């Protein structure tokens, strides 16, 4: 069930890179959001949540054309600049003039993402119902990246794999060039001024990115929160039943299974992700940017794994509590929200108690102590 | 007679250069399959030759150990709408006496349709 000695060594190597603090001398910036992966993914341990909120912007032309504005600095708009760039009067990247909307994004915990990465595409696609053939008011469709692959990571499910996410996170979040993106991020499409980027490119190797991917691949899902008190146990059980009754579980699918893997810790495992990893229309109030196939109001069903570690809720952190987050569900989730609103105070409390205990079903691959 | 010989020589040379360039493009196109450039939202995994609508070698730098092509690409996948123009750097390194593709770096990409 656990990791082999080699895998544990890979995990530890990757954690070092994940926690590495970059400076302008070893590659940070000139534009960046954070100076280390663990600056944002930090609480309660490396891989957890953070209080940073980043800004994204894209261009949407109804009914379904989305431009990620790569050539104008989109979709991630960096919010910080190194002193060398600030000396040129540039404090951050601006929202591109052609953007039709912008979005705020909180830092999600990344515990158990190796298991999400290992779920076969077919498993996710089996939950699709793009034309709502079953007539339950809930559709659900997969997003696809620009190269046509199934998306699963990110609030709009625009990224296919953990490896691709990391390869792009270094340049976009920290301004670290890689062999896969060997030139500095532009400033809204314009090259960075000469002399503002002292480190030679690429600023990190493919091997180091792979190490970070291994760290995340082997990072255990959060362990289950055990409730000792008998009365509370009953309340959690009741909450679990209500979760199904008000049809939260229709999109927040409690469990999927990983495919065959040479890595025993990821091989045919149950994953208590509480998401179908598909896009759903969440209504006009929550709508922000488009991304690939996702329209502004479509979001990937948020993973509830590790929900209790979060301090802000929904994609942009607008909800301060789980209760607030439920109450702001709209679109395809409106019926479930209304069913929640109609519950008795006792049943609402039971549901919230259950949500606080959500975690993975099995002994973690490795705890990140 | 001399002019005709020179003309034939020119045609032969031009044809050879064109054929070599053509085969270099085809080799590059084939080597790209399975490679991934970029990351996160700005990421392209070359899954089939049909995704590469156009490939032009803009520049080539080479020494004994390394070869670097600067290329431009028009990319499109049939499963999703959108056509993209990209600039990339394809790096080869000599392994066991043969040049093998090592990495593909995405320089820029923009949605064009």
mmCIF file of N, CA, C and O in Angstrom, chain A residues 308-350:
data_model
loop_
_atom_site.group_PDB
_atom_site.id
_atom_site.type_symbol
_atom_site.label_atom_id
_atom_site.label_comp_id
_atom_site.label_asym_id
_atom_site.label_seq_id
_atom_site.Cartn_x
_atom_site.Cartn_y
_atom_site.Cartn_z
ATOM 1 N N UNK A 308 -12.026 20.150 4.516
ATOM 2 C CA UNK A 308 -11.903 20.755 5.851
ATOM 3 C C UNK A 308 -10.641 21.613 6.002
ATOM 4 O O UNK A 308 -10.529 22.376 6.952
ATOM 5 N N UNK A 309 -9.684 21.459 5.064
ATOM 6 C CA UNK A 309 -8.475 22.280 5.160
ATOM 7 C C UNK A 309 -8.676 23.667 4.548
ATOM 8 O O UNK A 309 -7.838 24.552 4.681
ATOM 9 N N UNK A 310 -9.757 23.849 3.832
ATOM 10 C CA UNK A 310 -9.959 25.124 3.132
ATOM 11 C C UNK A 310 -10.469 26.202 4.071
ATOM 12 O O UNK A 310 -11.211 25.920 5.006
ATOM 13 N N UNK A 311 -10.058 27.411 3.760
ATOM 14 C CA UNK A 311 -10.509 28.543 4.576
ATOM 15 C C UNK A 311 -11.442 29.445 3.778
ATOM 16 O O UNK A 311 -12.127 30.292 4.338
ATOM 17 N N UNK A 312 -11.391 29.322 2.454
ATOM 18 C CA UNK A 312 -12.293 30.063 1.568
ATOM 19 C C UNK A 312 -12.902 29.046 0.627
ATOM 20 O O UNK A 312 -12.274 28.033 0.328
ATOM 21 N N UNK A 313 -14.066 29.323 0.126
ATOM 22 C CA UNK A 313 -14.764 28.334 -0.691
ATOM 23 C C UNK A 313 -15.220 28.928 -2.014
ATOM 24 O O UNK A 313 -15.315 30.154 -2.156
ATOM 25 N N UNK A 314 -15.523 28.053 -2.950
ATOM 26 C CA UNK A 314 -15.803 28.349 -4.355
ATOM 27 C C UNK A 314 -14.493 28.763 -5.035
ATOM 28 O O UNK A 314 -13.489 29.040 -4.367
ATOM 29 N N UNK A 315 -14.540 28.805 -6.380
ATOM 30 C CA UNK A 315 -13.319 28.986 -7.178
ATOM 31 C C UNK A 315 -12.560 30.267 -6.856
ATOM 32 O O UNK A 315 -11.359 30.344 -6.997
ATOM 33 N N UNK A 316 -13.288 31.303 -6.425
ATOM 34 C CA UNK A 316 -12.638 32.597 -6.191
ATOM 35 C C UNK A 316 -12.600 32.969 -4.715
ATOM 36 O O UNK A 316 -12.220 34.087 -4.366
ATOM 37 N N UNK A 317 -13.007 32.058 -3.866
ATOM 38 C CA UNK A 317 -12.934 32.299 -2.417
ATOM 39 C C UNK A 317 -13.988 33.256 -1.894
ATOM 40 O O UNK A 317 -13.867 33.752 -0.779
ATOM 41 N N UNK A 318 -15.038 33.494 -2.680
ATOM 42 C CA UNK A 318 -16.057 34.472 -2.254
ATOM 43 C C UNK A 318 -16.872 33.976 -1.060
ATOM 44 O O UNK A 318 -17.450 34.785 -0.341
ATOM 45 N N UNK A 319 -16.934 32.654 -0.867
ATOM 46 C CA UNK A 319 -17.711 32.118 0.253
ATOM 47 C C UNK A 319 -16.790 31.873 1.448
ATOM 48 O O UNK A 319 -15.730 31.258 1.315
ATOM 49 N N UNK A 320 -17.216 32.362 2.610
ATOM 50 C CA UNK A 320 -16.371 32.233 3.816
ATOM 51 C C UNK A 320 -16.627 30.907 4.536
ATOM 52 O O UNK A 320 -15.837 30.480 5.361
ATOM 53 N N UNK A 321 -17.769 30.289 4.260
ATOM 54 C CA UNK A 321 -18.105 29.018 4.913
ATOM 55 C C UNK A 321 -18.650 28.041 3.864
ATOM 56 O O UNK A 321 -19.065 28.455 2.770
ATOM 57 N N UNK A 322 -18.685 26.770 4.248
ATOM 58 C CA UNK A 322 -19.253 25.751 3.349
ATOM 59 C C UNK A 322 -20.731 26.057 3.103
ATOM 60 O O UNK A 322 -21.226 25.933 1.977
ATOM 61 N N UNK A 323 -21.402 26.497 4.161
ATOM 62 C CA UNK A 323 -22.837 26.822 4.053
ATOM 63 C C UNK A 323 -23.052 27.900 2.978
ATOM 64 O O UNK A 323 -23.921 27.766 2.115
ATOM 65 N N UNK A 324 -22.233 28.951 3.045
ATOM 66 C CA UNK A 324 -22.340 30.030 2.045
ATOM 67 C C UNK A 324 -22.099 29.507 0.635
ATOM 68 O O UNK A 324 -22.766 29.904 -0.312
ATOM 69 N N UNK A 325 -21.112 28.606 0.521
ATOM 70 C CA UNK A 325 -20.788 28.046 -0.801
ATOM 71 C C UNK A 325 -21.980 27.277 -1.369
ATOM 72 O O UNK A 325 -22.319 27.417 -2.549
ATOM 73 N N UNK A 326 -22.627 26.487 -0.524
ATOM 74 C CA UNK A 326 -23.798 25.718 -0.990
ATOM 75 C C UNK A 326 -24.894 26.692 -1.445
ATOM 76 O O UNK A 326 -25.504 26.517 -2.501
ATOM 77 N N UNK A 327 -25.105 27.719 -0.637
ATOM 78 C CA UNK A 327 -26.190 28.665 -0.939
ATOM 79 C C UNK A 327 -25.951 29.449 -2.235
ATOM 80 O O UNK A 327 -26.890 29.985 -2.811
ATOM 81 N N UNK A 328 -24.673 29.504 -2.674
ATOM 82 C CA UNK A 328 -24.377 30.248 -3.908
ATOM 83 C C UNK A 328 -24.349 29.364 -5.149
ATOM 84 O O UNK A 328 -24.092 29.849 -6.247
ATOM 85 N N UNK A 329 -24.599 28.066 -4.973
ATOM 86 C CA UNK A 329 -24.683 27.194 -6.150
ATOM 87 C C UNK A 329 -25.889 27.626 -6.995
ATOM 88 O O UNK A 329 -26.958 27.902 -6.462
ATOM 89 N N UNK A 330 -25.692 27.683 -8.312
ATOM 90 C CA UNK A 330 -26.797 28.024 -9.206
ATOM 91 C C UNK A 330 -26.774 27.120 -10.426
ATOM 92 O O UNK A 330 -26.125 26.070 -10.413
ATOM 93 N N UNK A 331 -27.452 27.527 -11.485
ATOM 94 C CA UNK A 331 -27.444 26.764 -12.734
ATOM 95 C C UNK A 331 -27.911 25.341 -12.529
ATOM 96 O O UNK A 331 -28.984 25.093 -11.963
ATOM 97 N N UNK A 332 -27.102 24.378 -12.980
ATOM 98 C CA UNK A 332 -27.467 22.961 -12.857
ATOM 99 C C UNK A 332 -27.587 22.516 -11.402
ATOM 100 O O UNK A 332 -28.199 21.487 -11.115
ATOM 101 N N UNK A 333 -26.969 23.271 -10.492
ATOM 102 C CA UNK A 333 -26.979 22.884 -9.073
ATOM 103 C C UNK A 333 -28.123 23.555 -8.302
ATOM 104 O O UNK A 333 -28.253 23.362 -7.100
ATOM 105 N N UNK A 334 -28.964 24.309 -9.019
ATOM 106 C CA UNK A 334 -30.023 25.073 -8.348
ATOM 107 C C UNK A 334 -30.997 24.152 -7.588
ATOM 108 O O UNK A 334 -31.361 24.429 -6.453
ATOM 109 N N UNK A 335 -31.374 23.041 -8.217
ATOM 110 C CA UNK A 335 -32.337 22.146 -7.558
ATOM 111 C C UNK A 335 -31.766 21.571 -6.262
ATOM 112 O O UNK A 335 -32.475 21.462 -5.258
ATOM 113 N N UNK A 336 -30.483 21.227 -6.306
ATOM 114 C CA UNK A 336 -29.850 20.694 -5.090
ATOM 115 C C UNK A 336 -29.751 21.785 -4.031
ATOM 116 O O UNK A 336 -29.962 21.527 -2.842
ATOM 117 N N UNK A 337 -29.425 22.993 -4.478
ATOM 118 C CA UNK A 337 -29.353 24.109 -3.523
ATOM 119 C C UNK A 337 -30.715 24.335 -2.866
ATOM 120 O O UNK A 337 -30.814 24.498 -1.644
ATOM 121 N N UNK A 338 -31.757 24.330 -3.681
ATOM 122 C CA UNK A 338 -33.107 24.543 -3.142
ATOM 123 C C UNK A 338 -33.505 23.419 -2.188
ATOM 124 O O UNK A 338 -34.150 23.664 -1.163
ATOM 125 N N UNK A 339 -33.091 22.200 -2.532
ATOM 126 C CA UNK A 339 -33.397 21.061 -1.653
ATOM 127 C C UNK A 339 -32.656 21.228 -0.325
ATOM 128 O O UNK A 339 -33.201 20.904 0.741
ATOM 129 N N UNK A 340 -31.446 21.752 -0.389
ATOM 130 C CA UNK A 340 -30.682 22.010 0.850
ATOM 131 C C UNK A 340 -31.394 23.090 1.679
ATOM 132 O O UNK A 340 -31.574 22.939 2.885
ATOM 133 N N UNK A 341 -31.806 24.164 0.999
ATOM 134 C CA UNK A 341 -32.461 25.277 1.704
ATOM 135 C C UNK A 341 -33.718 24.790 2.428
ATOM 136 O O UNK A 341 -34.042 25.282 3.510
ATOM 137 N N UNK A 342 -34.398 23.817 1.835
ATOM 138 C CA UNK A 342 -35.662 23.320 2.422
ATOM 139 C C UNK A 342 -35.436 22.323 3.568
ATOM 140 O O UNK A 342 -36.396 21.914 4.220
ATOM 141 N N UNK A 343 -34.180 21.932 3.805
ATOM 142 C CA UNK A 343 -33.917 20.957 4.883
ATOM 143 C C UNK A 343 -34.176 21.575 6.253
ATOM 144 O O UNK A 343 -34.100 22.807 6.411
ATOM 145 N N UNK A 344 -34.433 20.731 7.235
ATOM 146 C CA UNK A 344 -34.561 21.220 8.615
ATOM 147 C C UNK A 344 -33.172 21.648 9.103
ATOM 148 O O UNK A 344 -32.145 21.230 8.539
ATOM 149 N N UNK A 345 -33.154 22.445 10.150
ATOM 150 C CA UNK A 345 -31.879 22.914 10.704
ATOM 151 C C UNK A 345 -31.016 21.723 11.122
ATOM 152 O O UNK A 345 -29.789 21.715 10.922
ATOM 153 N N UNK A 346 -31.651 20.699 11.663
ATOM 154 C CA UNK A 346 -30.924 19.512 12.130
ATOM 155 C C UNK A 346 -30.254 18.787 10.946
ATOM 156 O O UNK A 346 -29.096 18.362 11.021
ATOM 157 N N UNK A 347 -30.993 18.667 9.838
ATOM 158 C CA UNK A 347 -30.444 17.976 8.659
ATOM 159 C C UNK A 347 -29.325 18.793 8.003
ATOM 160 O O UNK A 347 -28.333 18.243 7.502
ATOM 161 N N UNK A 348 -29.506 20.120 8.006
ATOM 162 C CA UNK A 348 -28.439 20.980 7.446
ATOM 163 C C UNK A 348 -27.152 20.795 8.249
ATOM 164 O O UNK A 348 -26.064 20.660 7.696
ATOM 165 N N UNK A 349 -27.311 20.758 9.565
ATOM 166 C CA UNK A 349 -26.148 20.602 10.441
ATOM 167 C C UNK A 349 -25.462 19.254 10.191
ATOM 168 O O UNK A 349 -24.235 19.163 10.144
ATOM 169 N N UNK A 350 -26.275 18.230 9.991
ATOM 170 C CA UNK A 350 -25.732 16.888 9.734
ATOM 171 C C UNK A 350 -24.953 16.865 8.414
ATOM 172 O O UNK A 350 -23.863 16.291 8.324
#
